[in-house]
PDB file of C-alpha atoms in Angstrom:
ATOM      1  CA  ALA A 402      -2.749  63.112 -42.358  1.00 41.00           C
ATOM      2  CA  ASP A 403      -4.382  66.511 -42.559  1.00 44.00           C
ATOM      3  CA  LYS A 404      -6.321  67.087 -45.722  1.00 44.00           C
ATOM      4  CA  ALA A 405      -7.164  70.161 -47.728  1.00 45.00           C
ATOM      5  CA  GLU A 406     -10.101  70.610 -50.059  1.00 44.00           C
ATOM      6  CA  ILE A 407      -9.651  72.220 -53.426  1.00 44.00           C
ATOM      7  CA  GLY A 408     -12.369  73.261 -55.845  1.00 42.00           C
ATOM      8  CA  SER A 409     -12.407  74.286 -59.440  1.00 42.00           C
ATOM      9  CA  MET A 410     -15.530  75.086 -61.440  1.00 41.00           C
ATOM     10  CA  GLY A 411     -17.710  73.293 -58.893  1.00 44.00           C
ATOM     11  CA  ASN A 412     -15.611  70.104 -58.870  1.00 46.00           C
ATOM     12  CA  TYR A 413     -14.243  69.271 -55.462  1.00 47.00           C
ATOM     13  CA  GLY A 414     -11.513  66.853 -54.482  1.00 50.00           C
ATOM     14  CA  LYS A 415      -9.239  66.120 -51.541  1.00 53.00           C
ATOM     15  CA  ILE A 416      -5.472  66.079 -51.400  1.00 56.00           C
ATOM     16  CA  SER A 417      -3.328  65.285 -48.403  1.00 56.00           C
ATOM     17  CA  LEU A 418      -0.427  67.371 -47.132  1.00 53.00           C
ATOM     18  CA  ARG A 419       1.822  64.465 -48.196  1.00 54.00           C
ATOM     19  CA  HIS A 420       1.250  65.548 -51.806  1.00 54.00           C
ATOM     20  CA  LEU A 421       2.263  69.122 -50.927  1.00 56.00           C
ATOM     21  CA  CYS A 422       5.105  68.554 -48.477  1.00 62.00           C
ATOM     22  CA  GLY A 423       6.427  65.132 -49.464  1.00 59.00           C
ATOM     23  CA  ASP A 424       6.828  62.057 -47.279  1.00 55.00           C
ATOM     24  CA  ASP A 425       9.280  63.717 -44.911  1.00 53.00           C
ATOM     25  CA  GLY A 426       7.802  67.233 -45.097  1.00 56.00           C
ATOM     26  CA  SER A 427      10.977  68.620 -46.659  1.00 57.00           C
ATOM     27  CA  LEU A 428       9.059  70.394 -49.441  1.00 58.00           C
ATOM     28  CA  CYS A 429       7.277  72.671 -46.952  1.00 62.00           C
ATOM     29  CA  GLY A 430       9.026  75.821 -45.800  1.00 57.00           C
ATOM     30  CA  THR A 431       8.091  75.323 -42.145  1.00 59.00           C
ATOM     31  CA  SER A 432       9.549  71.799 -41.872  1.00 60.00           C
ATOM     32  CA  ASP A 433      12.612  71.120 -39.720  1.00 67.00           C
ATOM     33  CA  ARG A 434      15.280  69.918 -42.149  1.00 74.00           C
ATOM     34  CA  THR A 435      17.664  68.951 -39.336  1.00 81.00           C
ATOM     35  CA  LEU A 436      15.090  66.727 -37.628  1.00 79.00           C
ATOM     36  CA  ALA A 437      14.140  65.071 -40.932  1.00 75.00           C
ATOM     37  CA  SER A 438      17.791  64.400 -41.730  1.00 80.00           C
ATOM     38  CA  THR A 439      18.423  62.945 -38.256  1.00 86.00           C
ATOM     39  CA  LEU A 440      15.434  60.621 -38.516  1.00 80.00           C
ATOM     40  CA  GLU A 441      16.568  59.461 -41.938  1.00 81.00           C
ATOM     41  CA  ASP A 442      20.068  58.713 -40.595  1.00 85.00           C
ATOM     42  CA  ILE A 443      18.587  56.709 -37.709  1.00 86.00           C
ATOM     43  CA  ASN A 444      16.470  54.789 -40.206  1.00 81.00           C
ATOM     44  CA  LEU A 445      19.556  53.888 -42.246  1.00 86.00           C
ATOM     45  CA  VAL A 446      21.498  52.784 -39.146  1.00 88.00           C
ATOM     46  CA  LEU A 447      18.646  50.536 -37.983  1.00 84.00           C
ATOM     47  CA  THR A 448      18.306  49.087 -41.474  1.00 85.00           C
ATOM     48  CA  TYR A 449      22.018  48.220 -41.583  1.00 89.00           C
ATOM     49  CA  ILE A 450      21.782  46.611 -38.111  1.00 89.00           C
ATOM     50  CA  PHE A 451      18.841  44.454 -39.219  1.00 86.00           C
ATOM     51  CA  ILE A 452      20.681  43.425 -42.394  1.00 89.00           C
ATOM     52  CA  ALA A 453      23.809  42.508 -40.416  1.00 91.00           C
ATOM     53  CA  GLU A 454      21.762  40.510 -37.898  1.00 88.00           C
ATOM     54  CA  MET A 455      20.017  38.592 -40.677  1.00 89.00           C
ATOM     55  CA  GLY A 456      23.298  37.880 -42.457  1.00 90.00           C
ATOM     56  CA  LEU A 457      25.000  36.593 -39.310  1.00 91.00           C
ATOM     57  CA  LYS A 458      22.061  34.318 -38.534  1.00 89.00           C
ATOM     58  CA  MET A 459      22.102  32.893 -42.054  1.00 89.00           C
ATOM     59  CA  LEU A 460      25.832  32.213 -41.828  1.00 90.00           C
ATOM     60  CA  GLY A 461      25.605  30.628 -38.386  1.00 88.00           C
ATOM     61  CA  LEU A 462      22.436  28.571 -38.827  1.00 87.00           C
ATOM     62  CA  GLY A 463      22.311  27.933 -42.541  1.00 88.00           C
ATOM     63  CA  LEU A 464      19.445  28.764 -44.857  1.00 86.00           C
ATOM     64  CA  MET A 465      17.354  25.678 -44.083  1.00 88.00           C
ATOM     65  CA  GLU A 466      17.519  26.062 -40.301  1.00 88.00           C
ATOM     66  CA  TYR A 467      17.150  29.846 -40.548  1.00 87.00           C
ATOM     67  CA  PHE A 468      13.919  29.753 -42.567  1.00 89.00           C
ATOM     68  CA  GLY A 469      12.649  26.828 -40.494  1.00 87.00           C
ATOM     69  CA  GLU A 470      11.778  29.213 -37.656  1.00 84.00           C
ATOM     70  CA  ARG A 471       8.820  31.574 -37.992  1.00 79.00           C
ATOM     71  CA  PHE A 472      10.446  34.472 -36.175  1.00 79.00           C
ATOM     72  CA  ASN A 473      13.352  34.341 -38.626  1.00 85.00           C
ATOM     73  CA  GLN A 474      10.904  34.355 -41.532  1.00 86.00           C
ATOM     74  CA  PHE A 475       9.284  37.454 -40.069  1.00 83.00           C
ATOM     75  CA  ASP A 476      12.690  39.107 -39.582  1.00 84.00           C
ATOM     76  CA  PHE A 477      13.489  38.376 -43.225  1.00 88.00           C
ATOM     77  CA  LEU A 478      10.233  40.067 -44.294  1.00 87.00           C
ATOM     78  CA  VAL A 479      10.998  43.122 -42.141  1.00 84.00           C
ATOM     79  CA  VAL A 480      14.517  43.420 -43.570  1.00 86.00           C
ATOM     80  CA  MET A 481      13.250  43.107 -47.150  1.00 87.00           C
ATOM     81  CA  THR A 482      10.661  45.850 -46.606  1.00 84.00           C
ATOM     82  CA  SER A 483      13.343  48.040 -45.030  1.00 83.00           C
ATOM     83  CA  ILE A 484      15.595  47.566 -48.064  1.00 85.00           C
ATOM     84  CA  VAL A 485      12.694  48.416 -50.412  1.00 84.00           C
ATOM     85  CA  ASP A 486      11.973  51.492 -48.311  1.00 81.00           C
ATOM     86  CA  VAL A 487      15.585  52.700 -48.517  1.00 81.00           C
ATOM     87  CA  VAL A 488      15.858  52.084 -52.270  1.00 83.00           C
ATOM     88  CA  VAL A 489      12.526  53.673 -53.175  1.00 81.00           C
ATOM     89  CA  THR A 490      13.144  56.647 -50.871  1.00 77.00           C
ATOM     90  CA  ALA A 491      16.541  57.270 -52.481  1.00 77.00           C
ATOM     91  CA  GLN A 492      15.017  57.123 -55.976  1.00 76.00           C
ATOM     92  CA  SER A 493      12.156  59.444 -55.021  1.00 71.00           C
ATOM     93  CA  GLN A 494      14.592  61.996 -53.587  1.00 66.00           C
ATOM     94  CA  GLY A 495      16.553  61.915 -56.809  1.00 59.00           C
ATOM     95  CA  SER A 496      13.477  62.400 -58.989  1.00 58.00           C
ATOM     96  CA  GLY A 497      11.786  64.875 -56.651  1.00 53.00           C
ATOM     97  CA  SER A 498       8.603  62.815 -56.314  1.00 54.00           C
ATOM     98  CA  SER A 499       7.069  61.434 -53.121  1.00 53.00           C
ATOM     99  CA  THR A 500       5.872  57.908 -52.346  1.00 56.00           C
ATOM    100  CA  GLY A 501       4.057  56.192 -49.494  1.00 58.00           C
ATOM    101  CA  VAL A 502       6.606  53.406 -49.041  1.00 61.00           C
ATOM    102  CA  SER A 503       7.855  54.991 -45.809  1.00 65.00           C
ATOM    103  CA  SER A 504       4.745  53.636 -44.082  1.00 68.00           C
ATOM    104  CA  LEU A 505       6.371  50.176 -44.288  1.00 68.00           C
ATOM    105  CA  ARG A 506       8.686  51.229 -41.465  1.00 71.00           C
ATOM    106  CA  GLY A 507       5.812  50.613 -39.074  1.00 72.00           C
ATOM    107  CA  MET A 508       6.273  46.876 -39.592  1.00 72.00           C
ATOM    108  CA  ARG A 509       9.352  47.045 -37.394  1.00 73.00           C
ATOM    109  CA  LEU A 510       7.096  47.559 -34.386  1.00 74.00           C
ATOM    110  CA  LEU A 511       5.869  43.995 -34.878  1.00 72.00           C
ATOM    111  CA  ARG A 512       9.329  42.809 -33.833  1.00 72.00           C
ATOM    112  CA  LEU A 513       8.097  43.344 -30.270  1.00 73.00           C
ATOM    113  CA  PHE A 514       6.282  40.020 -30.632  1.00 71.00           C
ATOM    114  CA  LYS A 515       9.722  38.393 -30.400  1.00 70.00           C
ATOM    115  CA  LEU A 516       9.389  38.979 -26.655  1.00 69.00           C
ATOM    116  CA  ALA A 517       7.137  35.914 -26.672  1.00 67.00           C
ATOM    117  CA  ARG A 518      10.289  33.763 -26.746  1.00 68.00           C
ATOM    118  CA  SER A 519      11.260  34.747 -23.205  1.00 70.00           C
ATOM    119  CA  TRP A 520       7.849  35.922 -21.949  1.00 75.00           C
ATOM    120  CA  SER A 521       5.960  32.678 -21.244  1.00 75.00           C
ATOM    121  CA  SER A 522       2.600  34.288 -20.450  1.00 77.00           C
ATOM    122  CA  MET A 523       2.666  36.288 -23.684  1.00 75.00           C
ATOM    123  CA  ARG A 524       3.653  33.165 -25.647  1.00 75.00           C
ATOM    124  CA  LYS A 525       0.743  31.316 -24.079  1.00 77.00           C
ATOM    125  CA  ILE A 526      -1.705  34.054 -25.101  1.00 78.00           C
ATOM    126  CA  LEU A 527      -0.390  34.171 -28.678  1.00 76.00           C
ATOM    127  CA  ASN A 528      -0.523  30.384 -29.046  1.00 78.00           C
ATOM    128  CA  THR A 529      -4.058  30.230 -27.678  1.00 78.00           C
ATOM    129  CA  LEU A 530      -5.130  33.089 -29.931  1.00 78.00           C
ATOM    130  CA  GLY A 531      -3.664  31.332 -32.959  1.00 78.00           C
ATOM    131  CA  ILE A 532      -5.515  28.095 -32.132  1.00 78.00           C
ATOM    132  CA  ALA A 533      -8.781  29.981 -31.565  1.00 77.00           C
ATOM    133  CA  LEU A 534      -8.438  31.858 -34.846  1.00 77.00           C
ATOM    134  CA  GLY A 535      -7.888  28.560 -36.629  1.00 77.00           C
ATOM    135  CA  ASN A 536     -11.284  27.390 -35.346  1.00 77.00           C
ATOM    136  CA  LEU A 537     -12.975  30.435 -36.887  1.00 81.00           C
ATOM    137  CA  LYS A 538     -12.597  29.307 -40.507  1.00 83.00           C
ATOM    138  CA  ALA A 539     -16.112  27.896 -40.876  1.00 84.00           C
ATOM    139  CA  LEU A 540     -17.707  30.830 -39.077  1.00 85.00           C
ATOM    140  CA  THR A 541     -15.757  33.278 -41.257  1.00 87.00           C
ATOM    141  CA  ILE A 542     -17.226  31.642 -44.368  1.00 90.00           C
ATOM    142  CA  VAL A 543     -20.719  31.936 -42.866  1.00 89.00           C
ATOM    143  CA  TRP A 544     -20.079  35.592 -42.036  1.00 89.00           C
ATOM    144  CA  GLY A 545     -18.897  36.314 -45.580  1.00 91.00           C
ATOM    145  CA  MET A 546     -21.966  34.606 -47.058  1.00 93.00           C
ATOM    146  CA  PHE A 547     -24.207  36.579 -44.698  1.00 92.00           C
ATOM    147  CA  MET A 548     -22.659  39.894 -45.750  1.00 92.00           C
ATOM    148  CA  TYR A 549     -22.833  38.934 -49.436  1.00 94.00           C
ATOM    149  CA  ILE A 550     -26.530  37.967 -49.282  1.00 93.00           C
ATOM    150  CA  PHE A 551     -27.595  41.051 -47.350  1.00 92.00           C
ATOM    151  CA  ALA A 552     -25.531  43.305 -49.618  1.00 92.00           C
ATOM    152  CA  LEU A 553     -27.477  41.988 -52.613  1.00 92.00           C
ATOM    153  CA  LEU A 554     -30.780  42.409 -50.744  1.00 91.00           C
ATOM    154  CA  CYS A 555     -29.918  46.006 -49.855  1.00 89.00           C
ATOM    155  CA  MET A 556     -28.993  46.745 -53.476  1.00 90.00           C
ATOM    156  CA  GLN A 557     -32.290  45.236 -54.635  1.00 89.00           C
ATOM    157  CA  PHE A 558     -34.577  47.104 -52.233  1.00 88.00           C
ATOM    158  CA  CYS A 559     -32.604  50.246 -51.294  1.00 85.00           C
ATOM    159  CA  GLY A 560     -30.238  50.798 -54.230  1.00 83.00           C
ATOM    160  CA  GLY A 561     -30.645  54.198 -55.873  1.00 81.00           C
ATOM    161  CA  TYR A 562     -33.165  55.468 -53.297  1.00 82.00           C
ATOM    162  CA  PHE A 563     -30.828  57.298 -50.917  1.00 81.00           C
ATOM    163  CA  LYS A 564     -31.212  60.533 -52.898  1.00 72.00           C
ATOM    164  CA  PHE A 565     -32.713  63.399 -50.974  1.00 65.00           C
ATOM    165  CA  VAL A 566     -33.547  66.928 -52.106  1.00 55.00           C
ATOM    166  CA  LYS A 567     -32.224  68.985 -49.199  1.00 56.00           C
ATOM    167  CA  THR A 568     -28.926  67.162 -48.700  1.00 58.00           C
ATOM    168  CA  GLU A 569     -26.260  65.513 -50.780  1.00 65.00           C
ATOM    169  CA  ASN A 570     -26.395  61.814 -51.505  1.00 72.00           C
ATOM    170  CA  PRO A 571     -24.876  60.045 -48.464  1.00 79.00           C
ATOM    171  CA  ARG A 572     -21.738  58.014 -48.989  1.00 80.00           C
ATOM    172  CA  SER A 573     -23.322  55.148 -47.045  1.00 84.00           C
ATOM    173  CA  ASN A 574     -25.663  53.964 -49.790  1.00 85.00           C
ATOM    174  CA  PHE A 575     -26.429  50.758 -51.648  1.00 88.00           C
ATOM    175  CA  ASP A 576     -26.061  51.986 -55.233  1.00 87.00           C
ATOM    176  CA  SER A 577     -23.138  49.630 -55.986  1.00 88.00           C
ATOM    177  CA  PHE A 578     -21.763  46.400 -54.555  1.00 91.00           C
ATOM    178  CA  GLY A 579     -18.185  47.620 -54.076  1.00 87.00           C
ATOM    179  CA  PRO A 580     -16.610  51.044 -53.487  1.00 87.00           C
ATOM    180  CA  SER A 581     -17.246  53.468 -56.345  1.00 83.00           C
ATOM    181  CA  SER A 582     -17.576  57.173 -57.037  1.00 81.00           C
ATOM    182  CA  THR A 583     -21.142  57.102 -55.671  1.00 79.00           C
ATOM    183  CA  GLY A 584     -20.381  55.565 -52.280  1.00 82.00           C
ATOM    184  CA  HIS A 585     -18.568  52.987 -50.192  1.00 87.00           C
ATOM    185  CA  GLY A 586     -20.468  50.034 -51.618  1.00 88.00           C
ATOM    186  CA  ALA A 587     -23.186  47.764 -50.236  1.00 91.00           C
ATOM    187  CA  PHE A 588     -20.751  45.100 -48.985  1.00 93.00           C
ATOM    188  CA  LEU A 589     -18.826  47.571 -46.808  1.00 92.00           C
ATOM    189  CA  ILE A 590     -22.008  49.261 -45.627  1.00 92.00           C
ATOM    190  CA  VAL A 591     -23.318  45.898 -44.392  1.00 93.00           C
ATOM    191  CA  PHE A 592     -20.112  45.522 -42.362  1.00 92.00           C
ATOM    192  CA  GLN A 593     -20.612  49.088 -41.080  1.00 91.00           C
ATOM    193  CA  ILE A 594     -24.109  48.170 -39.883  1.00 92.00           C
ATOM    194  CA  ILE A 595     -22.811  44.976 -38.225  1.00 91.00           C
ATOM    195  CA  SER A 596     -20.234  47.042 -36.323  1.00 89.00           C
ATOM    196  CA  THR A 597     -23.071  49.477 -35.373  1.00 88.00           C
ATOM    197  CA  GLU A 598     -20.983  52.417 -36.611  1.00 88.00           C
ATOM    198  CA  ASN A 599     -23.533  55.181 -37.323  1.00 87.00           C
ATOM    199  CA  TRP A 600     -25.998  52.500 -38.382  1.00 89.00           C
ATOM    200  CA  ASN A 601     -28.975  54.501 -37.088  1.00 88.00           C
ATOM    201  CA  THR A 602     -28.425  57.080 -39.840  1.00 86.00           C
ATOM    202  CA  ILE A 603     -28.662  54.312 -42.452  1.00 88.00           C
ATOM    203  CA  LEU A 604     -31.817  53.107 -40.701  1.00 88.00           C
ATOM    204  CA  TYR A 605     -33.420  56.561 -40.878  1.00 86.00           C
ATOM    205  CA  ASN A 606     -32.422  56.958 -44.515  1.00 84.00           C
ATOM    206  CA  SER A 607     -34.008  53.621 -45.371  1.00 86.00           C
ATOM    207  CA  MET A 608     -37.224  54.692 -43.637  1.00 85.00           C
ATOM    208  CA  GLN A 609     -37.477  57.695 -45.987  1.00 82.00           C
ATOM    209  CA  ILE A 610     -37.698  55.496 -49.084  1.00 81.00           C
ATOM    210  CA  ALA A 611     -41.016  55.780 -50.952  1.00 72.00           C
ATOM    211  CA  GLY A 612     -42.144  58.715 -48.878  1.00 73.00           C
ATOM    212  CA  GLY A 613     -41.503  57.105 -45.505  1.00 71.00           C
ATOM    213  CA  SER A 614     -42.145  53.358 -45.711  1.00 74.00           C
ATOM    214  CA  PRO A 615     -41.254  51.629 -42.431  1.00 79.00           C
ATOM    215  CA  GLU A 616     -40.959  48.182 -44.055  1.00 83.00           C
ATOM    216  CA  TYR A 617     -37.547  49.100 -45.516  1.00 83.00           C
ATOM    217  CA  SER A 618     -36.192  49.539 -41.990  1.00 85.00           C
ATOM    218  CA  PHE A 619     -36.393  45.777 -41.382  1.00 89.00           C
ATOM    219  CA  ILE A 620     -33.289  45.227 -43.551  1.00 89.00           C
ATOM    220  CA  PRO A 621     -30.777  47.185 -41.383  1.00 89.00           C
ATOM    221  CA  ILE A 622     -32.518  45.931 -38.238  1.00 91.00           C
ATOM    222  CA  GLY A 623     -32.139  42.332 -39.441  1.00 91.00           C
ATOM    223  CA  ILE A 624     -28.463  42.936 -40.192  1.00 92.00           C
ATOM    224  CA  VAL A 625     -27.894  44.193 -36.649  1.00 92.00           C
ATOM    225  CA  LEU A 626     -29.856  41.360 -35.035  1.00 91.00           C
ATOM    226  CA  PHE A 627     -28.250  38.489 -36.952  1.00 90.00           C
ATOM    227  CA  GLY A 628     -24.883  40.014 -37.801  1.00 89.00           C
ATOM    228  CA  ASN A 629     -24.024  41.752 -34.543  1.00 88.00           C
ATOM    229  CA  TYR A 630     -25.911  39.912 -31.821  1.00 90.00           C
ATOM    230  CA  ILE A 631     -25.491  36.392 -33.226  1.00 89.00           C
ATOM    231  CA  ILE A 632     -22.495  36.076 -35.567  1.00 87.00           C
ATOM    232  CA  MET A 633     -20.240  38.591 -33.780  1.00 85.00           C
ATOM    233  CA  ASN A 634     -21.048  37.030 -30.402  1.00 86.00           C
ATOM    234  CA  LEU A 635     -20.234  33.604 -31.843  1.00 86.00           C
ATOM    235  CA  PHE A 636     -16.811  34.952 -32.824  1.00 82.00           C
ATOM    236  CA  ILE A 637     -16.224  36.199 -29.291  1.00 83.00           C
ATOM    237  CA  SER A 638     -17.490  32.981 -27.689  1.00 84.00           C
ATOM    238  CA  ILE A 639     -15.159  30.830 -29.823  1.00 81.00           C
ATOM    239  CA  LEU A 640     -12.188  33.008 -28.854  1.00 77.00           C
ATOM    240  CA  LEU A 641     -13.084  32.818 -25.162  1.00 79.00           C
ATOM    241  CA  GLN A 642     -13.614  29.065 -25.473  1.00 78.00           C
ATOM    242  CA  GLY A 643     -10.053  28.721 -26.755  1.00 70.00           C
ATOM    243  CA  PHE A 644      -8.683  30.501 -23.682  1.00 71.00           C
ATOM    244  CA  GLY A 645     -10.931  28.431 -21.401  1.00 69.00           C
ATOM    245  CA  GLU A 646      -9.695  25.140 -22.888  1.00 66.00           C
ATOM    246  CA  ASP A 647      -6.097  26.275 -22.467  1.00 59.00           C
ATOM    247  CA  ASP A 648      -6.700  26.973 -18.761  1.00 59.00           C
ATOM    248  CA  GLU A 649      -8.312  23.539 -18.323  1.00 59.00           C
ATOM    249  CA  ASN A 650      -5.321  21.841 -19.974  1.00 59.00           C
ATOM    250  CA  LEU A 651      -2.989  23.739 -17.640  1.00 54.00           C
ATOM    251  CA  GLU A 652      -4.966  22.646 -14.578  1.00 54.00           C
ATOM    252  CA  ASP A 653      -4.963  19.007 -15.769  1.00 55.00           C
ATOM    253  CA  GLY A 654      -1.190  19.157 -16.239  1.00 54.00           C
ATOM    254  CA  LEU A 655      -0.697  20.496 -12.716  1.00 50.00           C
ATOM    255  CA  LEU A 656      -2.925  17.787 -11.250  1.00 52.00           C
ATOM    256  CA  GLU A 657      -1.021  15.066 -13.104  1.00 57.00           C
ATOM    257  CA  GLY A 658       2.253  16.314 -11.655  1.00 53.00           C
ATOM    258  CA  MET A 659       0.999  16.208  -8.048  1.00 51.00           C
ATOM    259  CA  PRO A 660       1.709  13.050  -6.007  1.00 53.00           C
ATOM    260  CA  GLU A 661      -1.251  10.841  -5.207  1.00 52.00           C
ATOM    261  CA  PRO A 662      -2.462  11.169  -1.609  1.00 50.00           C
ATOM    262  CA  LYS A 663      -1.822   8.215   0.643  1.00 51.00           C
ATOM    263  CA  ALA A 664      -4.797   6.124   1.618  1.00 50.00           C
ATOM    264  CA  ALA A 665      -5.948   6.343   5.208  1.00 51.00           C
ATOM    265  CA  ALA A 666      -4.516   3.580   7.355  1.00 54.00           C
ATOM    266  CA  GLY A 667      -6.998   1.014   8.745  1.00 58.00           C
ATOM    267  CA  PRO A 668      -6.954  -0.564  12.232  1.00 62.00           C
ATOM    268  CA  ALA A 669      -4.762  -3.506  11.115  1.00 58.00           C
ATOM    269  CA  GLN A 670      -2.237  -1.147   9.530  1.00 64.00           C
ATOM    270  CA  LYS A 671      -2.124   1.012  12.673  1.00 63.00           C
ATOM    271  CA  LEU A 672      -1.443  -2.079  14.794  1.00 58.00           C
ATOM    272  CA  LEU A 673       1.343  -3.152  12.419  1.00 60.00           C
ATOM    273  CA  ASN A 674       2.891   0.303  12.590  1.00 68.00           C
ATOM    274  CA  LYS A 675       2.922   0.224  16.392  1.00 62.00           C
ATOM    275  CA  PHE A 676       4.561  -3.202  16.320  1.00 54.00           C
ATOM    276  CA  LYS A 677       7.289  -1.936  13.972  1.00 63.00           C
ATOM    277  CA  VAL A 678       7.917   0.994  16.303  1.00 62.00           C
ATOM    278  CA  LEU A 679       8.363  -1.347  19.239  1.00 62.00           C
ATOM    279  CA  MET A 680      10.758  -3.488  17.224  1.00 61.00           C
ATOM    280  CA  GLY A 681      12.787  -0.382  16.361  1.00 61.00           C
ATOM    281  CA  LYS A 682      12.035  -0.462  12.615  1.00 51.00           C
ATOM    282  CA  GLY A 683       9.980   2.708  12.506  1.00 47.00           C
ATOM    283  CA  GLY A 684       6.459   3.145  11.236  1.00 45.00           C
ATOM    284  CA  VAL A 685       5.300   3.820   7.745  1.00 44.00           C
TER     285      VAL A 685
END
């Protein structure tokens, strides 16, 4: 959402247009009331359809069989969030306040994954992705430990030093471990460096510590080398390995279903075949 900056006595803050115009924009004079009302009616109709579908499934299948399927569990979650959205939106309209619960409507887009039931190739990709993600548990723990250790190292060597005279203190600093009023936090900044998002600026800022000491630059460089080129590539290789194993299993299944080729007939077998032809029994 668009944001506007406000200042008072040198104190600056940011507010979004959602605070000024409400969730549906009805509080702004330039908003289209007819369009907002139409969208709200469509939302209510879709919510009632989802509730009716869930109720009919529960009556036809029973609670145990209904919740025994994962897609039905997901549908139940979507319907519950839709009901919460409708209730909270109605209460906020009555009180005149605005909430961010309307963002839960985006969960309905995930119902497109139900196409995997009839789309075999998509179901294959989702199943393979789920198996590959299950194999990433150990590597995820290693990645978390790596980020934790380097976050503490950055706080020890670079914390409180990203303060420059000509510019404001950058938000990407190592003054605190988690997000705070001074910055995003060392743990998130380590992830930012691993993703190589504007990491060169953090590198240059670290080189300005103590009047320009190049030894501090080895910390962000080490994070990129080990975090991005090793751990991230391991993640990708494990995912690709899962798809490769699935293709091998498919090829093995196809080979098992093929009939075995007949062995080449020897001279004695050829002579026996000719004799059977002469006797009118046909060859094999």
